[in-house]
mmCIF file with all atom_site columns, C-alpha atoms in Angstrom:
data_model
loop_
_atom_site.group_PDB
_atom_site.id
_atom_site.type_symbol
_atom_site.label_atom_id
_atom_site.label_alt_id
_atom_site.label_comp_id
_atom_site.label_asym_id
_atom_site.label_entity_id
_atom_site.label_seq_id
_atom_site.pdbx_PDB_ins_code
_atom_site.Cartn_x
_atom_site.Cartn_y
_atom_site.Cartn_z
_atom_site.occupancy
_atom_site.B_iso_or_equiv
_atom_site.pdbx_formal_charge
_atom_site.auth_seq_id
_atom_site.auth_comp_id
_atom_site.auth_asym_id
_atom_site.auth_atom_id
_atom_site.pdbx_PDB_model_num
ATOM 1   C CA . UNK K 1 1   ? -0.257  -0.004 -0.373  1.00 83.00 ? 1   UNK K CA 1
ATOM 2   C CA . UNK K 1 2   ? 0.695   3.694  -0.062  1.00 89.00 ? 2   UNK K CA 1
ATOM 3   C CA . UNK K 1 3   ? 3.201   4.838  2.616   1.00 93.00 ? 3   UNK K CA 1
ATOM 4   C CA . UNK K 1 4   ? 5.047   8.300  3.254   1.00 96.00 ? 4   UNK K CA 1
ATOM 5   C CA . UNK K 1 5   ? 8.648   8.320  5.391   1.00 96.00 ? 5   UNK K CA 1
ATOM 6   C CA . UNK K 1 6   ? 9.196   11.906 6.533   1.00 95.00 ? 6   UNK K CA 1
ATOM 7   C CA . UNK K 1 7   ? 12.862  13.243 8.073   1.00 88.00 ? 7   UNK K CA 1
ATOM 8   C CA . UNK K 1 8   ? 12.947  12.309 12.021  1.00 85.00 ? 8   UNK K CA 1
ATOM 9   C CA . UNK K 1 9   ? 12.840  14.914 14.172  1.00 87.00 ? 9   UNK K CA 1
ATOM 10  C CA . UNK K 1 10  ? 12.788  17.080 16.148  1.00 95.00 ? 10  UNK K CA 1
ATOM 11  C CA . UNK K 1 11  ? 14.352  19.942 14.480  1.00 96.00 ? 11  UNK K CA 1
ATOM 12  C CA . UNK K 1 12  ? 16.120  22.497 16.317  1.00 97.00 ? 12  UNK K CA 1
ATOM 13  C CA . UNK K 1 13  ? 16.800  25.989 14.157  1.00 97.00 ? 13  UNK K CA 1
ATOM 14  C CA . UNK K 1 14  ? 17.666  29.558 15.315  1.00 97.00 ? 14  UNK K CA 1
ATOM 15  C CA . UNK K 1 15  ? 15.706  32.254 13.330  1.00 97.00 ? 15  UNK K CA 1
ATOM 16  C CA . UNK K 1 16  ? 16.190  32.997 9.742   1.00 97.00 ? 16  UNK K CA 1
ATOM 17  C CA . UNK K 1 17  ? 17.889  29.729 9.249   1.00 98.00 ? 17  UNK K CA 1
ATOM 18  C CA . UNK K 1 18  ? 17.401  27.453 6.150   1.00 98.00 ? 18  UNK K CA 1
ATOM 19  C CA . UNK K 1 19  ? 14.818  24.681 6.583   1.00 97.00 ? 19  UNK K CA 1
ATOM 20  C CA . UNK K 1 20  ? 14.403  21.649 4.632   1.00 97.00 ? 20  UNK K CA 1
ATOM 21  C CA . UNK K 1 21  ? 12.100  18.664 6.110   1.00 97.00 ? 21  UNK K CA 1
ATOM 22  C CA . UNK K 1 22  ? 12.755  15.473 3.844   1.00 97.00 ? 22  UNK K CA 1
ATOM 23  C CA . UNK K 1 23  ? 9.651   13.660 2.394   1.00 98.00 ? 23  UNK K CA 1
ATOM 24  C CA . UNK K 1 24  ? 9.798   10.549 0.614   1.00 97.00 ? 24  UNK K CA 1
ATOM 25  C CA . UNK K 1 25  ? 6.530   8.287  -0.825  1.00 96.00 ? 25  UNK K CA 1
ATOM 26  C CA . UNK K 1 26  ? 5.782   5.005  -2.187  1.00 94.00 ? 26  UNK K CA 1
ATOM 27  C CA . UNK K 1 27  ? 2.896   4.872  -4.227  1.00 90.00 ? 27  UNK K CA 1
ATOM 28  C CA . UNK K 1 28  ? 1.736   3.624  -7.642  1.00 82.00 ? 28  UNK K CA 1
ATOM 29  C CA . UNK K 1 29  ? 0.236   6.173  -10.529 1.00 82.00 ? 29  UNK K CA 1
ATOM 30  C CA . UNK K 1 30  ? -0.243  9.536  -9.969  1.00 86.00 ? 30  UNK K CA 1
ATOM 31  C CA . UNK K 1 31  ? -0.588  10.944 -6.012  1.00 92.00 ? 31  UNK K CA 1
ATOM 32  C CA . UNK K 1 32  ? -1.423  14.267 -4.937  1.00 93.00 ? 32  UNK K CA 1
ATOM 33  C CA . UNK K 1 33  ? 1.295   15.448 -2.458  1.00 95.00 ? 33  UNK K CA 1
ATOM 34  C CA . UNK K 1 34  ? 0.402   17.704 0.703   1.00 95.00 ? 34  UNK K CA 1
ATOM 35  C CA . UNK K 1 35  ? 2.282   19.246 3.508   1.00 97.00 ? 35  UNK K CA 1
ATOM 36  C CA . UNK K 1 36  ? -0.029  19.877 6.711   1.00 96.00 ? 36  UNK K CA 1
ATOM 37  C CA . UNK K 1 37  ? 1.009   21.611 9.801   1.00 97.00 ? 37  UNK K CA 1
ATOM 38  C CA . UNK K 1 38  ? -0.223  21.768 13.490  1.00 94.00 ? 38  UNK K CA 1
ATOM 39  C CA . UNK K 1 39  ? 0.936   24.619 15.377  1.00 94.00 ? 39  UNK K CA 1
ATOM 40  C CA . UNK K 1 40  ? 0.445   24.333 19.212  1.00 89.00 ? 40  UNK K CA 1
ATOM 41  C CA . UNK K 1 41  ? -2.878  23.641 20.483  1.00 86.00 ? 41  UNK K CA 1
ATOM 42  C CA . UNK K 1 42  ? -4.847  23.944 16.772  1.00 88.00 ? 42  UNK K CA 1
ATOM 43  C CA . UNK K 1 43  ? -5.823  21.388 14.276  1.00 88.00 ? 43  UNK K CA 1
ATOM 44  C CA . UNK K 1 44  ? -4.444  20.270 11.279  1.00 93.00 ? 44  UNK K CA 1
ATOM 45  C CA . UNK K 1 45  ? -4.254  22.724 8.385   1.00 93.00 ? 45  UNK K CA 1
ATOM 46  C CA . UNK K 1 46  ? -3.375  22.603 4.701   1.00 94.00 ? 46  UNK K CA 1
ATOM 47  C CA . UNK K 1 47  ? 0.193   24.341 4.207   1.00 97.00 ? 47  UNK K CA 1
ATOM 48  C CA . UNK K 1 48  ? 0.799   23.911 0.662   1.00 97.00 ? 48  UNK K CA 1
ATOM 49  C CA . UNK K 1 49  ? 0.223   21.101 -2.282  1.00 95.00 ? 49  UNK K CA 1
ATOM 50  C CA . UNK K 1 50  ? 1.048   19.434 -5.621  1.00 95.00 ? 50  UNK K CA 1
ATOM 51  C CA . UNK K 1 51  ? -1.026  17.504 -7.982  1.00 92.00 ? 51  UNK K CA 1
ATOM 52  C CA . UNK K 1 52  ? 1.807   16.536 -10.691 1.00 91.00 ? 52  UNK K CA 1
ATOM 53  C CA . UNK K 1 53  ? 4.678   15.692 -11.372 1.00 93.00 ? 53  UNK K CA 1
ATOM 54  C CA . UNK K 1 54  ? 7.256   18.924 -11.547 1.00 95.00 ? 54  UNK K CA 1
ATOM 55  C CA . UNK K 1 55  ? 4.310   21.161 -9.573  1.00 96.00 ? 55  UNK K CA 1
ATOM 56  C CA . UNK K 1 56  ? 5.913   23.274 -6.847  1.00 97.00 ? 56  UNK K CA 1
ATOM 57  C CA . UNK K 1 57  ? 3.747   24.336 -4.177  1.00 97.00 ? 57  UNK K CA 1
ATOM 58  C CA . UNK K 1 58  ? 4.222   27.119 -1.979  1.00 97.00 ? 58  UNK K CA 1
ATOM 59  C CA . UNK K 1 59  ? 3.043   29.378 0.584   1.00 97.00 ? 59  UNK K CA 1
ATOM 60  C CA . UNK K 1 60  ? 3.872   31.485 3.570   1.00 95.00 ? 60  UNK K CA 1
ATOM 61  C CA . UNK K 1 61  ? 7.319   30.855 2.139   1.00 97.00 ? 61  UNK K CA 1
ATOM 62  C CA . UNK K 1 62  ? 7.405   27.372 2.079   1.00 98.00 ? 62  UNK K CA 1
ATOM 63  C CA . UNK K 1 63  ? 7.784   25.450 -1.028  1.00 98.00 ? 63  UNK K CA 1
ATOM 64  C CA . UNK K 1 64  ? 8.244   21.918 -1.920  1.00 98.00 ? 64  UNK K CA 1
ATOM 65  C CA . UNK K 1 65  ? 8.169   20.576 -5.466  1.00 98.00 ? 65  UNK K CA 1
ATOM 66  C CA . UNK K 1 66  ? 6.858   17.331 -6.653  1.00 97.00 ? 66  UNK K CA 1
ATOM 67  C CA . UNK K 1 67  ? 9.720   15.046 -7.825  1.00 96.00 ? 67  UNK K CA 1
ATOM 68  C CA . UNK K 1 68  ? 8.654   11.858 -9.490  1.00 93.00 ? 68  UNK K CA 1
ATOM 69  C CA . UNK K 1 69  ? 11.729  10.624 -10.604 1.00 94.00 ? 69  UNK K CA 1
ATOM 70  C CA . UNK K 1 70  ? 12.744  10.419 -6.678  1.00 96.00 ? 70  UNK K CA 1
ATOM 71  C CA . UNK K 1 71  ? 9.556   10.097 -5.287  1.00 95.00 ? 71  UNK K CA 1
ATOM 72  C CA . UNK K 1 72  ? 10.282  12.991 -3.272  1.00 97.00 ? 72  UNK K CA 1
ATOM 73  C CA . UNK K 1 73  ? 8.428   16.586 -1.795  1.00 98.00 ? 73  UNK K CA 1
ATOM 74  C CA . UNK K 1 74  ? 10.893  18.106 0.324   1.00 98.00 ? 74  UNK K CA 1
ATOM 75  C CA . UNK K 1 75  ? 9.658   20.806 2.178   1.00 98.00 ? 75  UNK K CA 1
ATOM 76  C CA . UNK K 1 76  ? 11.937  24.298 2.193   1.00 98.00 ? 76  UNK K CA 1
ATOM 77  C CA . UNK K 1 77  ? 11.742  27.435 3.889   1.00 98.00 ? 77  UNK K CA 1
ATOM 78  C CA . UNK K 1 78  ? 14.724  29.902 3.022   1.00 97.00 ? 78  UNK K CA 1
ATOM 79  C CA . UNK K 1 79  ? 14.496  31.799 6.586   1.00 96.00 ? 79  UNK K CA 1
ATOM 80  C CA . UNK K 1 80  ? 12.409  30.465 9.661   1.00 98.00 ? 80  UNK K CA 1
ATOM 81  C CA . UNK K 1 81  ? 10.379  32.472 11.841  1.00 97.00 ? 81  UNK K CA 1
ATOM 82  C CA . UNK K 1 82  ? 9.818   31.771 15.539  1.00 97.00 ? 82  UNK K CA 1
ATOM 83  C CA . UNK K 1 83  ? 6.326   31.399 14.467  1.00 96.00 ? 83  UNK K CA 1
ATOM 84  C CA . UNK K 1 84  ? 6.951   28.539 12.065  1.00 97.00 ? 84  UNK K CA 1
ATOM 85  C CA . UNK K 1 85  ? 7.316   26.240 15.050  1.00 97.00 ? 85  UNK K CA 1
ATOM 86  C CA . UNK K 1 86  ? 4.813   23.333 14.628  1.00 97.00 ? 86  UNK K CA 1
ATOM 87  C CA . UNK K 1 87  ? 4.610   19.830 13.712  1.00 96.00 ? 87  UNK K CA 1
ATOM 88  C CA . UNK K 1 88  ? 4.746   18.967 10.143  1.00 97.00 ? 88  UNK K CA 1
ATOM 89  C CA . UNK K 1 89  ? 3.138   16.291 8.321   1.00 97.00 ? 89  UNK K CA 1
ATOM 90  C CA . UNK K 1 90  ? 3.756   15.225 4.637   1.00 97.00 ? 90  UNK K CA 1
ATOM 91  C CA . UNK K 1 91  ? 0.867   13.315 3.257   1.00 96.00 ? 91  UNK K CA 1
ATOM 92  C CA . UNK K 1 92  ? -0.633  11.769 -0.083  1.00 94.00 ? 92  UNK K CA 1
ATOM 93  C CA . UNK K 1 93  ? -4.057  10.953 -1.658  1.00 91.00 ? 93  UNK K CA 1
ATOM 94  C CA . UNK K 1 94  ? -4.801  8.968  -4.344  1.00 84.00 ? 94  UNK K CA 1
ATOM 95  C CA . UNK K 1 95  ? -2.040  6.485  -5.178  1.00 70.00 ? 95  UNK K CA 1
ATOM 96  C CA . UNK K 1 96  ? -2.170  3.172  -6.043  1.00 66.00 ? 96  UNK K CA 1
ATOM 97  C CA . UNK K 1 97  ? -5.369  3.649  -7.763  1.00 59.00 ? 97  UNK K CA 1
ATOM 98  C CA . UNK K 1 98  ? -6.990  5.062  -4.410  1.00 63.00 ? 98  UNK K CA 1
ATOM 99  C CA . UNK K 1 99  ? -9.444  7.065  -3.728  1.00 74.00 ? 99  UNK K CA 1
ATOM 100 C CA . UNK K 1 100 ? -8.603  10.948 -3.832  1.00 79.00 ? 100 UNK K CA 1
ATOM 101 C CA . UNK K 1 101 ? -10.083 11.628 -0.508  1.00 85.00 ? 101 UNK K CA 1
ATOM 102 C CA . UNK K 1 102 ? -8.175  9.769  1.784   1.00 89.00 ? 102 UNK K CA 1
ATOM 103 C CA . UNK K 1 103 ? -5.074  10.838 3.394   1.00 92.00 ? 103 UNK K CA 1
ATOM 104 C CA . UNK K 1 104 ? -2.103  8.669  3.832   1.00 93.00 ? 104 UNK K CA 1
ATOM 105 C CA . UNK K 1 105 ? 0.447   10.748 6.466   1.00 96.00 ? 105 UNK K CA 1
ATOM 106 C CA . UNK K 1 106 ? 4.180   10.525 7.643   1.00 96.00 ? 106 UNK K CA 1
ATOM 107 C CA . UNK K 1 107 ? 4.716   10.345 11.209  1.00 96.00 ? 107 UNK K CA 1
ATOM 108 C CA . UNK K 1 108 ? 5.239   14.355 11.344  1.00 96.00 ? 108 UNK K CA 1
ATOM 109 C CA . UNK K 1 109 ? 8.319   16.517 12.187  1.00 97.00 ? 109 UNK K CA 1
ATOM 110 C CA . UNK K 1 110 ? 8.697   18.841 15.158  1.00 96.00 ? 110 UNK K CA 1
ATOM 111 C CA . UNK K 1 111 ? 9.995   22.355 14.424  1.00 97.00 ? 111 UNK K CA 1
ATOM 112 C CA . UNK K 1 112 ? 11.437  24.146 16.841  1.00 97.00 ? 112 UNK K CA 1
ATOM 113 C CA . UNK K 1 113 ? 12.957  27.856 15.950  1.00 97.00 ? 113 UNK K CA 1
ATOM 114 C CA . UNK K 1 114 ? 14.500  29.649 18.747  1.00 97.00 ? 114 UNK K CA 1
ATOM 115 C CA . UNK K 1 115 ? 14.950  33.455 18.912  1.00 95.00 ? 115 UNK K CA 1
ATOM 116 C CA . UNK C 2 1   ? -19.532 27.587 11.973  1.00 51.00 ? 1   UNK C CA 1
ATOM 117 C CA . UNK C 2 2   ? -16.244 28.858 12.334  1.00 79.00 ? 2   UNK C CA 1
ATOM 118 C CA . UNK C 2 3   ? -14.196 25.491 11.679  1.00 92.00 ? 3   UNK C CA 1
ATOM 119 C CA . UNK C 2 4   ? -14.667 21.852 12.882  1.00 95.00 ? 4   UNK C CA 1
ATOM 120 C CA . UNK C 2 5   ? -15.592 21.369 16.092  1.00 96.00 ? 5   UNK C CA 1
ATOM 121 C CA . UNK C 2 6   ? -14.822 18.421 18.184  1.00 97.00 ? 6   UNK C CA 1
ATOM 122 C CA . UNK C 2 7   ? -15.904 17.484 21.578  1.00 97.00 ? 7   UNK C CA 1
ATOM 123 C CA . UNK C 2 8   ? -15.116 16.089 24.123  1.00 97.00 ? 8   UNK C CA 1
ATOM 124 C CA . UNK C 2 9   ? -11.255 17.945 23.778  1.00 96.00 ? 9   UNK C CA 1
ATOM 125 C CA . UNK C 2 10  ? -10.214 15.076 26.255  1.00 97.00 ? 10  UNK C CA 1
ATOM 126 C CA . UNK C 2 11  ? -11.933 11.843 27.458  1.00 98.00 ? 11  UNK C CA 1
ATOM 127 C CA . UNK C 2 12  ? -10.665 9.551  30.023  1.00 98.00 ? 12  UNK C CA 1
ATOM 128 C CA . UNK C 2 13  ? -12.746 6.307  30.285  1.00 98.00 ? 13  UNK C CA 1
ATOM 129 C CA . UNK C 2 14  ? -12.063 2.794  32.023  1.00 97.00 ? 14  UNK C CA 1
ATOM 130 C CA . UNK C 2 15  ? -11.217 0.024  30.068  1.00 98.00 ? 15  UNK C CA 1
ATOM 131 C CA . UNK C 2 16  ? -14.085 -2.060 28.762  1.00 98.00 ? 16  UNK C CA 1
ATOM 132 C CA . UNK C 2 17  ? -16.484 1.094  28.782  1.00 98.00 ? 17  UNK C CA 1
ATOM 133 C CA . UNK C 2 18  ? -18.145 2.682  26.118  1.00 98.00 ? 18  UNK C CA 1
ATOM 134 C CA . UNK C 2 19  ? -17.904 6.097  24.505  1.00 98.00 ? 19  UNK C CA 1
ATOM 135 C CA . UNK C 2 20  ? -18.853 8.365  22.054  1.00 98.00 ? 20  UNK C CA 1
ATOM 136 C CA . UNK C 2 21  ? -16.997 11.487 20.050  1.00 98.00 ? 21  UNK C CA 1
ATOM 137 C CA . UNK C 2 22  ? -18.484 13.973 18.860  1.00 98.00 ? 22  UNK C CA 1
ATOM 138 C CA . UNK C 2 23  ? -17.620 16.079 15.464  1.00 98.00 ? 23  UNK C CA 1
ATOM 139 C CA . UNK C 2 24  ? -19.498 19.250 14.246  1.00 97.00 ? 24  UNK C CA 1
ATOM 140 C CA . UNK C 2 25  ? -18.320 19.767 10.841  1.00 96.00 ? 25  UNK C CA 1
ATOM 141 C CA . UNK C 2 26  ? -18.303 23.296 8.855   1.00 95.00 ? 26  UNK C CA 1
ATOM 142 C CA . UNK C 2 27  ? -21.297 24.016 7.419   1.00 93.00 ? 27  UNK C CA 1
ATOM 143 C CA . UNK C 2 28  ? -22.554 22.847 4.233   1.00 91.00 ? 28  UNK C CA 1
ATOM 144 C CA . UNK C 2 29  ? -19.652 20.635 4.320   1.00 93.00 ? 29  UNK C CA 1
ATOM 145 C CA . UNK C 2 30  ? -20.855 17.340 2.699   1.00 93.00 ? 30  UNK C CA 1
ATOM 146 C CA . UNK C 2 31  ? -17.919 15.168 3.592   1.00 94.00 ? 31  UNK C CA 1
ATOM 147 C CA . UNK C 2 32  ? -16.551 13.918 6.576   1.00 96.00 ? 32  UNK C CA 1
ATOM 148 C CA . UNK C 2 33  ? -13.703 12.132 7.699   1.00 96.00 ? 33  UNK C CA 1
ATOM 149 C CA . UNK C 2 34  ? -11.986 10.349 10.784  1.00 98.00 ? 34  UNK C CA 1
ATOM 150 C CA . UNK C 2 35  ? -8.336  9.665  11.705  1.00 98.00 ? 35  UNK C CA 1
ATOM 151 C CA . UNK C 2 36  ? -6.889  8.513  14.382  1.00 98.00 ? 36  UNK C CA 1
ATOM 152 C CA . UNK C 2 37  ? -3.380  9.460  15.293  1.00 96.00 ? 37  UNK C CA 1
ATOM 153 C CA . UNK C 2 38  ? -1.544  7.429  17.893  1.00 95.00 ? 38  UNK C CA 1
ATOM 154 C CA . UNK C 2 39  ? 1.797   9.198  19.877  1.00 91.00 ? 39  UNK C CA 1
ATOM 155 C CA . UNK C 2 40  ? 4.335   9.471  17.601  1.00 88.00 ? 40  UNK C CA 1
ATOM 156 C CA . UNK C 2 41  ? 2.437   8.675  14.418  1.00 91.00 ? 41  UNK C CA 1
ATOM 157 C CA . UNK C 2 42  ? 0.840   10.492 11.881  1.00 94.00 ? 42  UNK C CA 1
ATOM 158 C CA . UNK C 2 43  ? -3.060  10.586 11.163  1.00 96.00 ? 43  UNK C CA 1
ATOM 159 C CA . UNK C 2 44  ? -4.559  7.012  10.090  1.00 96.00 ? 44  UNK C CA 1
ATOM 160 C CA . UNK C 2 45  ? -7.736  7.078  8.005   1.00 96.00 ? 45  UNK C CA 1
ATOM 161 C CA . UNK C 2 46  ? -10.633 5.504  9.961   1.00 97.00 ? 46  UNK C CA 1
ATOM 162 C CA . UNK C 2 47  ? -13.923 6.234  7.725   1.00 97.00 ? 47  UNK C CA 1
ATOM 163 C CA . UNK C 2 48  ? -15.534 8.966  4.836   1.00 95.00 ? 48  UNK C CA 1
ATOM 164 C CA . UNK C 2 49  ? -18.558 10.006 5.093   1.00 95.00 ? 49  UNK C CA 1
ATOM 165 C CA . UNK C 2 50  ? -20.572 11.651 2.030   1.00 93.00 ? 50  UNK C CA 1
ATOM 166 C CA . UNK C 2 51  ? -23.787 12.835 3.144   1.00 91.00 ? 51  UNK C CA 1
ATOM 167 C CA . UNK C 2 52  ? -25.206 10.254 5.639   1.00 92.00 ? 52  UNK C CA 1
ATOM 168 C CA . UNK C 2 53  ? -24.106 7.374  4.055   1.00 91.00 ? 53  UNK C CA 1
ATOM 169 C CA . UNK C 2 54  ? -20.086 5.872  5.047   1.00 91.00 ? 54  UNK C CA 1
ATOM 170 C CA . UNK C 2 55  ? -18.279 5.745  1.461   1.00 90.00 ? 55  UNK C CA 1
ATOM 171 C CA . UNK C 2 56  ? -15.491 4.036  3.123   1.00 93.00 ? 56  UNK C CA 1
ATOM 172 C CA . UNK C 2 57  ? -15.224 2.420  6.067   1.00 95.00 ? 57  UNK C CA 1
ATOM 173 C CA . UNK C 2 58  ? -12.147 0.441  5.324   1.00 93.00 ? 58  UNK C CA 1
ATOM 174 C CA . UNK C 2 59  ? -10.282 2.203  8.128   1.00 95.00 ? 59  UNK C CA 1
ATOM 175 C CA . UNK C 2 60  ? -12.275 1.277  11.203  1.00 97.00 ? 60  UNK C CA 1
ATOM 176 C CA . UNK C 2 61  ? -9.648  -1.169 12.883  1.00 96.00 ? 61  UNK C CA 1
ATOM 177 C CA . UNK C 2 62  ? -12.590 -3.958 14.061  1.00 95.00 ? 62  UNK C CA 1
ATOM 178 C CA . UNK C 2 63  ? -15.918 -4.069 15.243  1.00 96.00 ? 63  UNK C CA 1
ATOM 179 C CA . UNK C 2 64  ? -15.747 -2.337 18.399  1.00 98.00 ? 64  UNK C CA 1
ATOM 180 C CA . UNK C 2 65  ? -15.844 1.124  15.992  1.00 98.00 ? 65  UNK C CA 1
ATOM 181 C CA . UNK C 2 66  ? -18.944 2.501  14.524  1.00 97.00 ? 66  UNK C CA 1
ATOM 182 C CA . UNK C 2 67  ? -19.785 5.789  13.057  1.00 97.00 ? 67  UNK C CA 1
ATOM 183 C CA . UNK C 2 68  ? -22.517 7.484  12.550  1.00 97.00 ? 68  UNK C CA 1
ATOM 184 C CA . UNK C 2 69  ? -23.607 10.840 10.712  1.00 96.00 ? 69  UNK C CA 1
ATOM 185 C CA . UNK C 2 70  ? -27.876 10.413 10.868  1.00 95.00 ? 70  UNK C CA 1
ATOM 186 C CA . UNK C 2 71  ? -28.615 13.638 9.136   1.00 93.00 ? 71  UNK C CA 1
ATOM 187 C CA . UNK C 2 72  ? -25.750 14.572 7.163   1.00 91.00 ? 72  UNK C CA 1
ATOM 188 C CA . UNK C 2 73  ? -24.147 17.028 9.588   1.00 95.00 ? 73  UNK C CA 1
ATOM 189 C CA . UNK C 2 74  ? -23.170 16.214 13.093  1.00 97.00 ? 74  UNK C CA 1
ATOM 190 C CA . UNK C 2 75  ? -20.940 12.517 13.167  1.00 98.00 ? 75  UNK C CA 1
ATOM 191 C CA . UNK C 2 76  ? -20.419 10.387 16.370  1.00 98.00 ? 76  UNK C CA 1
ATOM 192 C CA . UNK C 2 77  ? -17.972 7.879  16.520  1.00 98.00 ? 77  UNK C CA 1
ATOM 193 C CA . UNK C 2 78  ? -18.421 5.206  18.877  1.00 98.00 ? 78  UNK C CA 1
ATOM 194 C CA . UNK C 2 79  ? -16.197 2.465  20.842  1.00 98.00 ? 79  UNK C CA 1
ATOM 195 C CA . UNK C 2 80  ? -17.264 -0.158 22.764  1.00 98.00 ? 80  UNK C CA 1
ATOM 196 C CA . UNK C 2 81  ? -15.378 -2.238 25.109  1.00 98.00 ? 81  UNK C CA 1
ATOM 197 C CA . UNK C 2 82  ? -12.630 0.186  25.036  1.00 98.00 ? 82  UNK C CA 1
ATOM 198 C CA . UNK C 2 83  ? -8.999  -1.006 25.214  1.00 97.00 ? 83  UNK C CA 1
ATOM 199 C CA . UNK C 2 84  ? -5.758  0.500  26.416  1.00 97.00 ? 84  UNK C CA 1
ATOM 200 C CA . UNK C 2 85  ? -5.020  0.563  22.690  1.00 96.00 ? 85  UNK C CA 1
ATOM 201 C CA . UNK C 2 86  ? -7.474  2.774  22.007  1.00 98.00 ? 86  UNK C CA 1
ATOM 202 C CA . UNK C 2 87  ? -5.873  5.529  23.589  1.00 98.00 ? 87  UNK C CA 1
ATOM 203 C CA . UNK C 2 88  ? -5.031  8.090  20.982  1.00 97.00 ? 88  UNK C CA 1
ATOM 204 C CA . UNK C 2 89  ? -6.419  11.547 19.255  1.00 97.00 ? 89  UNK C CA 1
ATOM 205 C CA . UNK C 2 90  ? -8.964  11.366 17.005  1.00 98.00 ? 90  UNK C CA 1
ATOM 206 C CA . UNK C 2 91  ? -9.714  13.598 14.706  1.00 97.00 ? 91  UNK C CA 1
ATOM 207 C CA . UNK C 2 92  ? -12.561 14.631 12.589  1.00 97.00 ? 92  UNK C CA 1
ATOM 208 C CA . UNK C 2 93  ? -12.287 17.199 8.984   1.00 95.00 ? 93  UNK C CA 1
ATOM 209 C CA . UNK C 2 94  ? -14.566 17.849 6.470   1.00 94.00 ? 94  UNK C CA 1
ATOM 210 C CA . UNK C 2 95  ? -14.704 18.991 3.222   1.00 92.00 ? 95  UNK C CA 1
ATOM 211 C CA . UNK C 2 96  ? -17.335 20.725 0.465   1.00 89.00 ? 96  UNK C CA 1
ATOM 212 C CA . UNK C 2 97  ? -16.691 17.448 -1.829  1.00 75.00 ? 97  UNK C CA 1
ATOM 213 C CA . UNK C 2 98  ? -14.642 14.508 -0.968  1.00 65.00 ? 98  UNK C CA 1
ATOM 214 C CA . UNK C 2 99  ? -11.913 15.304 -3.343  1.00 67.00 ? 99  UNK C CA 1
ATOM 215 C CA . UNK C 2 100 ? -11.234 18.609 -1.838  1.00 76.00 ? 100 UNK C CA 1
ATOM 216 C CA . UNK C 2 101 ? -9.350  20.363 0.648   1.00 85.00 ? 101 UNK C CA 1
ATOM 217 C CA . UNK C 2 102 ? -10.045 18.861 4.139   1.00 90.00 ? 102 UNK C CA 1
ATOM 218 C CA . UNK C 2 103 ? -10.345 20.999 7.022   1.00 92.00 ? 103 UNK C CA 1
ATOM 219 C CA . UNK C 2 104 ? -9.584  19.229 10.498  1.00 94.00 ? 104 UNK C CA 1
ATOM 220 C CA . UNK C 2 105 ? -10.372 19.658 14.095  1.00 94.00 ? 105 UNK C CA 1
ATOM 221 C CA . UNK C 2 106 ? -8.451  19.830 16.956  1.00 93.00 ? 106 UNK C CA 1
ATOM 222 C CA . UNK C 2 107 ? -9.156  16.123 18.185  1.00 95.00 ? 107 UNK C CA 1
ATOM 223 C CA . UNK C 2 108 ? -10.583 14.650 21.131  1.00 97.00 ? 108 UNK C CA 1
ATOM 224 C CA . UNK C 2 109 ? -7.866  12.905 23.288  1.00 97.00 ? 109 UNK C CA 1
ATOM 225 C CA . UNK C 2 110 ? -9.079  9.551  24.407  1.00 98.00 ? 110 UNK C CA 1
ATOM 226 C CA . UNK C 2 111 ? -7.119  7.640  27.048  1.00 98.00 ? 111 UNK C CA 1
ATOM 227 C CA . UNK C 2 112 ? -8.409  4.112  28.313  1.00 98.00 ? 112 UNK C CA 1
ATOM 228 C CA . UNK C 2 113 ? -7.359  3.451  31.705  1.00 97.00 ? 113 UNK C CA 1
#
């Protein structure tokens, strides 16, 4: 079945540092790929998504590019802020002939940004 | 409403007891989902409703778990004869249709002692 593997945390950075959180996936077909973020005390929120190969999703300074050749969707941000401290989840849907409504998540990566 | 609302936010129950977890989706959203997030893991799909019917319940772990959505809005996840392994955060999400962005609630943390 489909699976998502993401970089284990926790990740601790200083403000304005560069962020990369690695994510790779296993799925046949053409899944859609997502990054969700969970801020302390809040529900999961969609951060960005990409629906086909070579698409780049972007939001709030974060970017991720759908790389089918490496089955990856790494999350990057050029300069993190304290307010980016959260848990980040990589996810996919629609792989292996599965349904588009069903999300398969990675385990999550806790990011802490210090001032 | 403003977002997906889940009640209670925390629930502690004794092993063997019955529990109900409630989800109020965003008004007008026809699709509703339940996920379970165990400690240190990502959310895992349980069930998907389109309107009143369960379109996909393939993620329910066994027959102790059941969910309803009788009027196509509020949903209740029901767990019978709870076990310690059922302890997790139960997440509800809704979307305007089955393949559009899902909006998540804050979850119900269930602890079975």
